[in-house]
mmCIF file of C-alpha atoms in Angstrom:
data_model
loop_
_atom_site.group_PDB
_atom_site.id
_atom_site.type_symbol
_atom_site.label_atom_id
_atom_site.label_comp_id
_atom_site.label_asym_id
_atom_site.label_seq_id
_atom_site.Cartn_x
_atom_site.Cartn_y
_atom_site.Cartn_z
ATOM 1 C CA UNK A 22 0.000 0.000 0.000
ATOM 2 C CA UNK A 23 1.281 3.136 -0.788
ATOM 3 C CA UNK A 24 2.189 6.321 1.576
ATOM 4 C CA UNK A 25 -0.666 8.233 -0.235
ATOM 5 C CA UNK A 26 -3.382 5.611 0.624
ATOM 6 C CA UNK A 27 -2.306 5.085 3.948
ATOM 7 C CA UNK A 28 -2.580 8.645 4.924
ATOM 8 C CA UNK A 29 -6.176 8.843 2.845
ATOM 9 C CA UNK A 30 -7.536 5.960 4.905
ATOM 10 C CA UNK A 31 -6.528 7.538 8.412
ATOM 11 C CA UNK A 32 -7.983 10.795 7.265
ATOM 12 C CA UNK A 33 -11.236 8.608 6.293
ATOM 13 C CA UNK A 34 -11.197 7.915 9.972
ATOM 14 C CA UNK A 35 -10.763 10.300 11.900
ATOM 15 C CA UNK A 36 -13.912 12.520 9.947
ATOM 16 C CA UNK A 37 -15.804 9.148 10.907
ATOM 17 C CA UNK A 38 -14.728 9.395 14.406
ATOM 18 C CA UNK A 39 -15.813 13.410 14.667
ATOM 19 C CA UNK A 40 -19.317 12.445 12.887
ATOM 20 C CA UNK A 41 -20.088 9.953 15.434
ATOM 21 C CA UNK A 42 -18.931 12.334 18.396
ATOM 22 C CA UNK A 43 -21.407 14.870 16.843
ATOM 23 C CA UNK A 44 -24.459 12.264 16.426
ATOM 24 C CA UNK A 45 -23.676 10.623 19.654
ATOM 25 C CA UNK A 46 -22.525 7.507 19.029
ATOM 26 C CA UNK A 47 -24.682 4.704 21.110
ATOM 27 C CA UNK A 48 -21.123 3.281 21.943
ATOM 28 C CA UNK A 49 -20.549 6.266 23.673
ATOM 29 C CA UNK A 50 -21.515 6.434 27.741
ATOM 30 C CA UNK A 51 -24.079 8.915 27.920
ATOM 31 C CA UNK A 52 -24.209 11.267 31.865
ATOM 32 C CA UNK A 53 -26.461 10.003 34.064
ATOM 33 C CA UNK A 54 -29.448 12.371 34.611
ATOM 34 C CA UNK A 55 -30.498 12.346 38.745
ATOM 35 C CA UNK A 56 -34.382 11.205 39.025
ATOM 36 C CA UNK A 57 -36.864 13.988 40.767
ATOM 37 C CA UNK A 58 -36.428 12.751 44.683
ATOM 38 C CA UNK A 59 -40.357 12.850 46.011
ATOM 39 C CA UNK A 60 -40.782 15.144 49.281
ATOM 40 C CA UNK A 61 -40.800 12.870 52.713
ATOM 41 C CA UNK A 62 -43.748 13.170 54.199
ATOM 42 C CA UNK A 63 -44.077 14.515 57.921
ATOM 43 C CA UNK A 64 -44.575 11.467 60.673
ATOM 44 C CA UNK A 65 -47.847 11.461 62.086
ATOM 45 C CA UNK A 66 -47.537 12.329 65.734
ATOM 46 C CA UNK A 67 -49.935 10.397 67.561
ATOM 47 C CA UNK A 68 -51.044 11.558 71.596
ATOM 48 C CA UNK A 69 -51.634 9.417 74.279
ATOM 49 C CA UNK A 70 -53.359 11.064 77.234
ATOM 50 C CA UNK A 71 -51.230 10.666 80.574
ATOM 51 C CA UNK A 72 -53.587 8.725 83.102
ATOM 52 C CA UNK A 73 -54.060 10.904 86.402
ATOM 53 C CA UNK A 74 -52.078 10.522 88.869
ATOM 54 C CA UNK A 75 -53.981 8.105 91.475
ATOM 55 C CA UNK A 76 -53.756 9.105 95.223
ATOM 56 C CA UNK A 77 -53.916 6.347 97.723
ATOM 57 C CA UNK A 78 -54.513 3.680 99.345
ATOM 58 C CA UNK A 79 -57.602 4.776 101.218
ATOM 59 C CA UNK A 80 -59.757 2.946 104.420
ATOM 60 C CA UNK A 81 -63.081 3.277 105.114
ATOM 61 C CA UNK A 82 -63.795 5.085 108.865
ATOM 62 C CA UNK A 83 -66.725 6.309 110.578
ATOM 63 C CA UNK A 84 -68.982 3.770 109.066
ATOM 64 C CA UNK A 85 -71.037 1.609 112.035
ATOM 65 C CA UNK A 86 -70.653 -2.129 110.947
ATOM 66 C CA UNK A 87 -74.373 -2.460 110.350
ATOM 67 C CA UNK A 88 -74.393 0.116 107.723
ATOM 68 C CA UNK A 89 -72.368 0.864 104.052
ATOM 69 C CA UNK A 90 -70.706 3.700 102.467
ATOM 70 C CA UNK A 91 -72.955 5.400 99.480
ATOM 71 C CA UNK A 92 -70.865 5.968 96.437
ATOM 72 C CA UNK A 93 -72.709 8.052 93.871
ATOM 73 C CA UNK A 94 -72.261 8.859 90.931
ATOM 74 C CA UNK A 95 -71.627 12.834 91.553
ATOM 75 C CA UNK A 96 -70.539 15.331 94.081
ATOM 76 C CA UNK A 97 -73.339 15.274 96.975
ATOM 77 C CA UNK A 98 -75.979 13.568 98.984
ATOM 78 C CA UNK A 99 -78.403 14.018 96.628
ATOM 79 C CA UNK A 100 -76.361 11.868 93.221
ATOM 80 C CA UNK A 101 -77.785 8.273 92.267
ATOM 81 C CA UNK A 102 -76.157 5.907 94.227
ATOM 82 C CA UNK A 103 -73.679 3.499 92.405
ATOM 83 C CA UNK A 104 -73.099 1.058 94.863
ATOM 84 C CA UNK A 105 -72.386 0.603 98.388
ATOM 85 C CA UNK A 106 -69.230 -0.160 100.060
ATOM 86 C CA UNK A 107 -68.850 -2.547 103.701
ATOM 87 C CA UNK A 108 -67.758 -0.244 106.339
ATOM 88 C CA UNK A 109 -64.207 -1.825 106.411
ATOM 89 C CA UNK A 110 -63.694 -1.720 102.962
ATOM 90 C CA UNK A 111 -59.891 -0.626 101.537
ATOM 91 C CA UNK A 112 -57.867 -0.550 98.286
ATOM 92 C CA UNK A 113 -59.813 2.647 97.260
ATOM 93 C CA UNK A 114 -57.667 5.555 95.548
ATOM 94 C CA UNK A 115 -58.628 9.203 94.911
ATOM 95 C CA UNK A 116 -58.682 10.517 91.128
ATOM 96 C CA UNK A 117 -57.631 14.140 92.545
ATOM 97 C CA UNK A 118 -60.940 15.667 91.515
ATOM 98 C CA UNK A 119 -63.026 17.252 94.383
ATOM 99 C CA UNK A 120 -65.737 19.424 95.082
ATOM 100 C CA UNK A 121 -67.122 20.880 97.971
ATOM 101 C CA UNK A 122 -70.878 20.568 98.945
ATOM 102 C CA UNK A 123 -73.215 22.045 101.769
ATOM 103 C CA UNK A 124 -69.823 22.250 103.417
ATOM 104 C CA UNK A 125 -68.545 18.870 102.840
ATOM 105 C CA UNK A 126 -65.584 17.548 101.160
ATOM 106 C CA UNK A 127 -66.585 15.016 98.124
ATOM 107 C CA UNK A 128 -63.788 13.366 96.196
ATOM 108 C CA UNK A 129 -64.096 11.339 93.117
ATOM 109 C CA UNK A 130 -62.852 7.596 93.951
ATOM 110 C CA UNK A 131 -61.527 4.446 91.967
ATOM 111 C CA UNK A 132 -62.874 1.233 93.496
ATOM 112 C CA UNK A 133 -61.165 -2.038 93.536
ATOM 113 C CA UNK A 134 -63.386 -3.317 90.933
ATOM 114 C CA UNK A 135 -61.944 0.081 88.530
ATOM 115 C CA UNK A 136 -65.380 1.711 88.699
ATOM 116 C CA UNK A 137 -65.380 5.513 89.484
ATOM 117 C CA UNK A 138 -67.848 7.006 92.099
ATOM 118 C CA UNK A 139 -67.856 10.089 94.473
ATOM 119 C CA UNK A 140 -68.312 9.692 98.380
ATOM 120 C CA UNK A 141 -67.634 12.225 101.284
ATOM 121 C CA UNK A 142 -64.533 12.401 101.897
ATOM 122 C CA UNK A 143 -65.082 12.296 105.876
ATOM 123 C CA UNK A 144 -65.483 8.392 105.362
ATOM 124 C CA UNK A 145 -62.297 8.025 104.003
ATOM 125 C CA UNK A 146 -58.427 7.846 105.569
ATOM 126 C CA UNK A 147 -55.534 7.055 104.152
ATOM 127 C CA UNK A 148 -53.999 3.834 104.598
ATOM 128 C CA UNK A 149 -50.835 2.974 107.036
ATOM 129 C CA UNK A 150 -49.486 0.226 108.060
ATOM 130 C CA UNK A 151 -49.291 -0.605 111.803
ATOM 131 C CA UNK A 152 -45.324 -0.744 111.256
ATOM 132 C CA UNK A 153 -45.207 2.598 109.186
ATOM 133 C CA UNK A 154 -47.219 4.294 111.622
ATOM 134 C CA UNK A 155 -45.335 3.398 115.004
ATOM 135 C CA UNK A 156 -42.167 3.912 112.742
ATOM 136 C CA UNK A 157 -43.523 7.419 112.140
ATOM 137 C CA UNK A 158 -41.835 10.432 113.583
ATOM 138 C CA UNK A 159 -44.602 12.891 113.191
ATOM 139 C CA UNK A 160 -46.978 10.768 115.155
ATOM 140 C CA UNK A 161 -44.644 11.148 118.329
ATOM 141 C CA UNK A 162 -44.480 14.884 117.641
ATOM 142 C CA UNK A 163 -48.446 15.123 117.140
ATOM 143 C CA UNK A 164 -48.712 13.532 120.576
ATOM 144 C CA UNK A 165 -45.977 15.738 122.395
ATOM 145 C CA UNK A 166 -47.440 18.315 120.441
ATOM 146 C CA UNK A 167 -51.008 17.657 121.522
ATOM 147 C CA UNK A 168 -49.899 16.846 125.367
ATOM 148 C CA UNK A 169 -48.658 20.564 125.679
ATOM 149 C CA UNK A 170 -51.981 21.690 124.220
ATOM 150 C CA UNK A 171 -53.959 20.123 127.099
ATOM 151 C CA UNK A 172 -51.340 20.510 130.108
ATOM 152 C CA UNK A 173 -51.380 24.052 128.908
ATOM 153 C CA UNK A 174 -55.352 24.655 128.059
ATOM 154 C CA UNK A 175 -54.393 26.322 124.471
ATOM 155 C CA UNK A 176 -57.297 26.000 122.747
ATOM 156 C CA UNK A 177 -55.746 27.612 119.051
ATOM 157 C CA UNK A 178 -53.065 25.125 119.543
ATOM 158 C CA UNK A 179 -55.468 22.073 120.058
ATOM 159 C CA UNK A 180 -57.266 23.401 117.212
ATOM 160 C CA UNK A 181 -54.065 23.136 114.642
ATOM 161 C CA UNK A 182 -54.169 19.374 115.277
ATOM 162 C CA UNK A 183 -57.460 18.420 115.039
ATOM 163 C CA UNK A 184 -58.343 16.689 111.478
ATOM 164 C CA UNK A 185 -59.662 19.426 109.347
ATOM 165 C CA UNK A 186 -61.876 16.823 107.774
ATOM 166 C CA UNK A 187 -63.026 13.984 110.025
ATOM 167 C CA UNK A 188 -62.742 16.718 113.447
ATOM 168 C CA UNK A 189 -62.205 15.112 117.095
ATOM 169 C CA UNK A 190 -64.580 12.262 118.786
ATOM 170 C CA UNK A 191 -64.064 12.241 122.044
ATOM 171 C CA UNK A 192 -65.723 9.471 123.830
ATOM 172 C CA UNK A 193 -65.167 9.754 127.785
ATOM 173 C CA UNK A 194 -65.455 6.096 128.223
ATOM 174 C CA UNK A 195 -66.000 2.979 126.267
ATOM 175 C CA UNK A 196 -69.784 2.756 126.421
ATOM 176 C CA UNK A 197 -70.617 6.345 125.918
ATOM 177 C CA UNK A 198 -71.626 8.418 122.652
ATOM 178 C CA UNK A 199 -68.623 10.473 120.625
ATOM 179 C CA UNK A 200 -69.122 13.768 120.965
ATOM 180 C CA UNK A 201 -67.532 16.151 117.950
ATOM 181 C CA UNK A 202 -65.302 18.944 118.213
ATOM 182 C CA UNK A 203 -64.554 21.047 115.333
ATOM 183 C CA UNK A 204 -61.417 22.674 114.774
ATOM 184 C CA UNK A 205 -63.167 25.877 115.219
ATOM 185 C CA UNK A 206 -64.925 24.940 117.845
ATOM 186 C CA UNK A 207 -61.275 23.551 119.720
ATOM 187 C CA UNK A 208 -59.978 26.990 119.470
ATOM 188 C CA UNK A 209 -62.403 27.703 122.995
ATOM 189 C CA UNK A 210 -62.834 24.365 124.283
ATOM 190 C CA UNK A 211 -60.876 25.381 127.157
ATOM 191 C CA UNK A 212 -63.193 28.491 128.160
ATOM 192 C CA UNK A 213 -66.482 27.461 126.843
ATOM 193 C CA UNK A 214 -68.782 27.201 129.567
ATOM 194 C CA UNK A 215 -71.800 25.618 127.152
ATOM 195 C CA UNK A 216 -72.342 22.342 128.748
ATOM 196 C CA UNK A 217 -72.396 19.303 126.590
ATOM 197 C CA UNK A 218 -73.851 15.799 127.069
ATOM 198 C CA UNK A 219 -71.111 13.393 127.689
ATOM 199 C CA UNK A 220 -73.079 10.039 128.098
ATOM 200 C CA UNK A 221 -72.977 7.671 130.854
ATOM 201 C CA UNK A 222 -70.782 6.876 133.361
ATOM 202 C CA UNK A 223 -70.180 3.077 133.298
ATOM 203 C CA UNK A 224 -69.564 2.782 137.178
ATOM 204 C CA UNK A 225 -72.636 5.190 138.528
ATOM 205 C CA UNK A 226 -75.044 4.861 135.337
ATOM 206 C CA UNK A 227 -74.908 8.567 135.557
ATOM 207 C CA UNK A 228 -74.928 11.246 132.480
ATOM 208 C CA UNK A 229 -72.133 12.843 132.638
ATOM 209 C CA UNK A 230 -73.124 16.850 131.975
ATOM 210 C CA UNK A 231 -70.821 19.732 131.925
ATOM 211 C CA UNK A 232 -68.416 22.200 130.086
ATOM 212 C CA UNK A 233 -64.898 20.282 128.551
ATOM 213 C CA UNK A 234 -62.897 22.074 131.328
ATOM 214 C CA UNK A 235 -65.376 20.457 133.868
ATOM 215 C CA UNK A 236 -66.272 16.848 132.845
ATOM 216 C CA UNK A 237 -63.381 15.930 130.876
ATOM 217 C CA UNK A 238 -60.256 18.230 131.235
ATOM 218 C CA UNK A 239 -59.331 16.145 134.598
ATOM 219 C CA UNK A 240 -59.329 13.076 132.896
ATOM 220 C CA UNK A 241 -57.019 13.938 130.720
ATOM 221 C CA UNK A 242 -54.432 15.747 132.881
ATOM 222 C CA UNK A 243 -55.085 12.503 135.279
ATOM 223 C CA UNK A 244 -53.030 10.786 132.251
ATOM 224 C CA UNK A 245 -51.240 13.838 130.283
ATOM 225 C CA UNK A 246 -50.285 15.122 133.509
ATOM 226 C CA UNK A 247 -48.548 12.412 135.762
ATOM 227 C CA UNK A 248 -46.227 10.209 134.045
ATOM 228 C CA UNK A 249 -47.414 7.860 131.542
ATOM 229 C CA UNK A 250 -46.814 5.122 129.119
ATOM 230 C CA UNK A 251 -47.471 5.235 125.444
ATOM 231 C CA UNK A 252 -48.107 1.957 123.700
ATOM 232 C CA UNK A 253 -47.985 1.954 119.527
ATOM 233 C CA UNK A 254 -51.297 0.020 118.581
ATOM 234 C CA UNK A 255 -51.995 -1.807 121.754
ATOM 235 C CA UNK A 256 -54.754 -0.720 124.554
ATOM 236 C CA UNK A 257 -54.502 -1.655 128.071
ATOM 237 C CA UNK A 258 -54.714 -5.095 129.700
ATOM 238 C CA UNK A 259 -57.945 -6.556 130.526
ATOM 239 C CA UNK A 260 -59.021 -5.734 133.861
ATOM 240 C CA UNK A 261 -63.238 -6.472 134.026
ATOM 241 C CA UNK A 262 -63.395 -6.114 130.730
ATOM 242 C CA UNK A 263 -61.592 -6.640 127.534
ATOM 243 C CA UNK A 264 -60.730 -3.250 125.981
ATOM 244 C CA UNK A 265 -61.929 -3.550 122.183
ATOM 245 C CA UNK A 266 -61.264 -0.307 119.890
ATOM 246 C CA UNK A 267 -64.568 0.304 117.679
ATOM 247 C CA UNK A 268 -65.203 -1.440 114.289
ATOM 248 C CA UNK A 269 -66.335 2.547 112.880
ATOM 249 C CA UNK A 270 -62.263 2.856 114.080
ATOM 250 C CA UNK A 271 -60.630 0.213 112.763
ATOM 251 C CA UNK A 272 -58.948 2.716 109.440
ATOM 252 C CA UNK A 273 -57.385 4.668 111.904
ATOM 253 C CA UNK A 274 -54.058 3.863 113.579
ATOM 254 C CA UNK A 275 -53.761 4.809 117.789
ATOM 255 C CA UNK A 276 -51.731 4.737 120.595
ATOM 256 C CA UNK A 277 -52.576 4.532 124.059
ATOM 257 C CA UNK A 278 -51.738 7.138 126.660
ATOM 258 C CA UNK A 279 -51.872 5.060 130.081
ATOM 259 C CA UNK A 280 -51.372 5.892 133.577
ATOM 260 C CA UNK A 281 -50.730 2.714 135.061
ATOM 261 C CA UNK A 282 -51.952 2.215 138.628
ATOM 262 C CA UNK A 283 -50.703 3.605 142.050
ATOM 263 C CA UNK A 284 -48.601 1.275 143.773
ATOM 264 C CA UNK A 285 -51.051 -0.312 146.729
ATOM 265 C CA UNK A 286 -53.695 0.885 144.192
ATOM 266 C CA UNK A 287 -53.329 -0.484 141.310
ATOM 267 C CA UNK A 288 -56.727 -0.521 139.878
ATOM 268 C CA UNK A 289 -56.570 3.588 139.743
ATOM 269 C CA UNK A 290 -54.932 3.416 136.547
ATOM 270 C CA UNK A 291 -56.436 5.315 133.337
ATOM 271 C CA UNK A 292 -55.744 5.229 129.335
ATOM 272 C CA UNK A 293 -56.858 7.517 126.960
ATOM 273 C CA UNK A 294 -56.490 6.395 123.334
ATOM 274 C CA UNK A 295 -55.627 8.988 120.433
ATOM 275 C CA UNK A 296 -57.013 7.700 116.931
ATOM 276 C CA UNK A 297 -55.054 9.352 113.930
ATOM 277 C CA UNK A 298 -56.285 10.397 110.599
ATOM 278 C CA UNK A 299 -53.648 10.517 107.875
ATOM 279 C CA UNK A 300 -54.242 13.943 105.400
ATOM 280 C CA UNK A 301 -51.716 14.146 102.616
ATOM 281 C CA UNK A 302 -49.496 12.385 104.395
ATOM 282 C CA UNK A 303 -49.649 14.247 107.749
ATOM 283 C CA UNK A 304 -51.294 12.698 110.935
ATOM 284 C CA UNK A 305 -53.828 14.573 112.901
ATOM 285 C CA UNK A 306 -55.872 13.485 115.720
ATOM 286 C CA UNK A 307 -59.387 12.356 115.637
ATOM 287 C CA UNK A 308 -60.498 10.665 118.414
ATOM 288 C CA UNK A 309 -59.605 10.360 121.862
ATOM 289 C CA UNK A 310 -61.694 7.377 123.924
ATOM 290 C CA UNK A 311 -60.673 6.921 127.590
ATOM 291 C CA UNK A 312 -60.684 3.593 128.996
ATOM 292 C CA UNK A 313 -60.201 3.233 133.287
ATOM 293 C CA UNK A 314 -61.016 0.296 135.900
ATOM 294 C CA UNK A 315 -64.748 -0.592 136.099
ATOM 295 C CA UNK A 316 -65.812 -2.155 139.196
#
């Protein structure tokens, strides 16, 4: 082949080569072109309302054992009743809702069985164990607390530890009627010269009648005053009788103030028992029963 058809074949070639760089050759790799990405949707946020905070466990007080607790189905005496609870029923937790009606205290309730009701909340105390409660360090301050109060006859000071919901039962002995004391009413107990009906004596059969500072101010400084004993949960030895705390009772947690007996005399002795309601987790006193030798 000769030098002039060499160099005509080459130039053949390379005009080939430009044409097919101008057409786009399929041989050729064409540039990727990037694909539309489609916008990402937002998550759907989904809420799940926070269950209320439960408050509890509550007791059943104040109920005699031949009765039940109403729980109705609103605020007040006057709501449908729901159902009835036993007057030592437990396990029962507040929602946090309340309301206040012709002076009382209602407070919506879950039961056991999960159903909600509404009952006053005078009825109700919180739960504490026996072991919790004589392990308690505000108890033993209520009761040095409430000792000063009497030895002293400060009626304001009484007042302050009085349950502001269940008030003060005194009973001035075991057979005999409660009577209540309001806070309010606590803040003159000790200069009040209304006389109130006691009940009976158990010895003479006798109503007892008087002002506080008359018929049962000694009784108490008879124990508060002299020195005493006090016992976590456990009331005085049978003498004549056994010593039984009341069913309507049996929510709240005591202990026994007791004077034991003189020596030669030993049947002189005396107890009065202090029954504590727990209120948001602070103990205040609501009932004080005395208990003494009966011939």
């Amino acid at each position: 082949m000769s030098m002039k058809t060499k160099i005509g074949m080459i130039g053949i070639g390379m005009i080939g080569w430009l044409a097919a760089c101008q057409m786009g050759h399929p041989s050729l790799p064409s540039t990727p072109t990037a694909s539309p990405v489609p916008p990402q949707q937002a998550p759907t946020l989904t809420f799940t309302p926070t269950p209320p905070t439960l408050q509890g466990p509550f007791t059943v007080v104040l109920v005699p054992p031949t009765d039940q607790l109403n729980v109705r189905a609103g605020p007040g005496p006057d709501q449908p009743i729901l159902t009835t609870l036993p007057p030592n029923a437990s396990g029962l937790f507040l929602t946090g809702k309340e309301e206040t009606v012709a002076g009382a205290r209602w407070v919506e309730v879950r039961l056991p069985d999960g159903r909600i009701g509404w009952v006053n909340a005078m009825f109700l105390t919180q739960e504490v164990s026996l072991q919790a409660f004589c392990a308690d360090p505000q108890v033993n301050a209520l009761l040095d607390r409430l000792e000063a109060a009497i030895r002293g006859r400060d009626g304001p000071a009484l007042a302050a530890l009085i349950s502001p919901i269940h008030g003060l039962r005194i009973h001035v002995s075991r057979i005999s009627d409660p009577v209540l004391i309001r806070p309010e009413q606590a803040a003159t107990l000790f200069t009040d010269e209304t006389p109130i009906r006691w009940g009976v004596h158990p010895a003479s059969a006798m109503e007892i009648v008087g002002p506080f500072r008359q018929a049962v101010l000694p009784d108490l400084l008879d124990v508060i005053g002299r020195p005493h004993e006090r016992h976590c949960g456990l009331l005085v030895p049978p003498v004549t009788y056994q010593p039984a705390w009341p069913e309507s009772y049996q929510g709240f947690q005591f202990y026994s103030l007791h004077r034991p007996g003189t020596p030669g005399n030993e049947l002189d002795w005396r107890t009065w028992v202090v029954g504590i309601a727990y209120i948001n987790g602070h103990p205040y006193v609501a009932v004080l029963m005395q208990f003494f030798w009966e011939p």
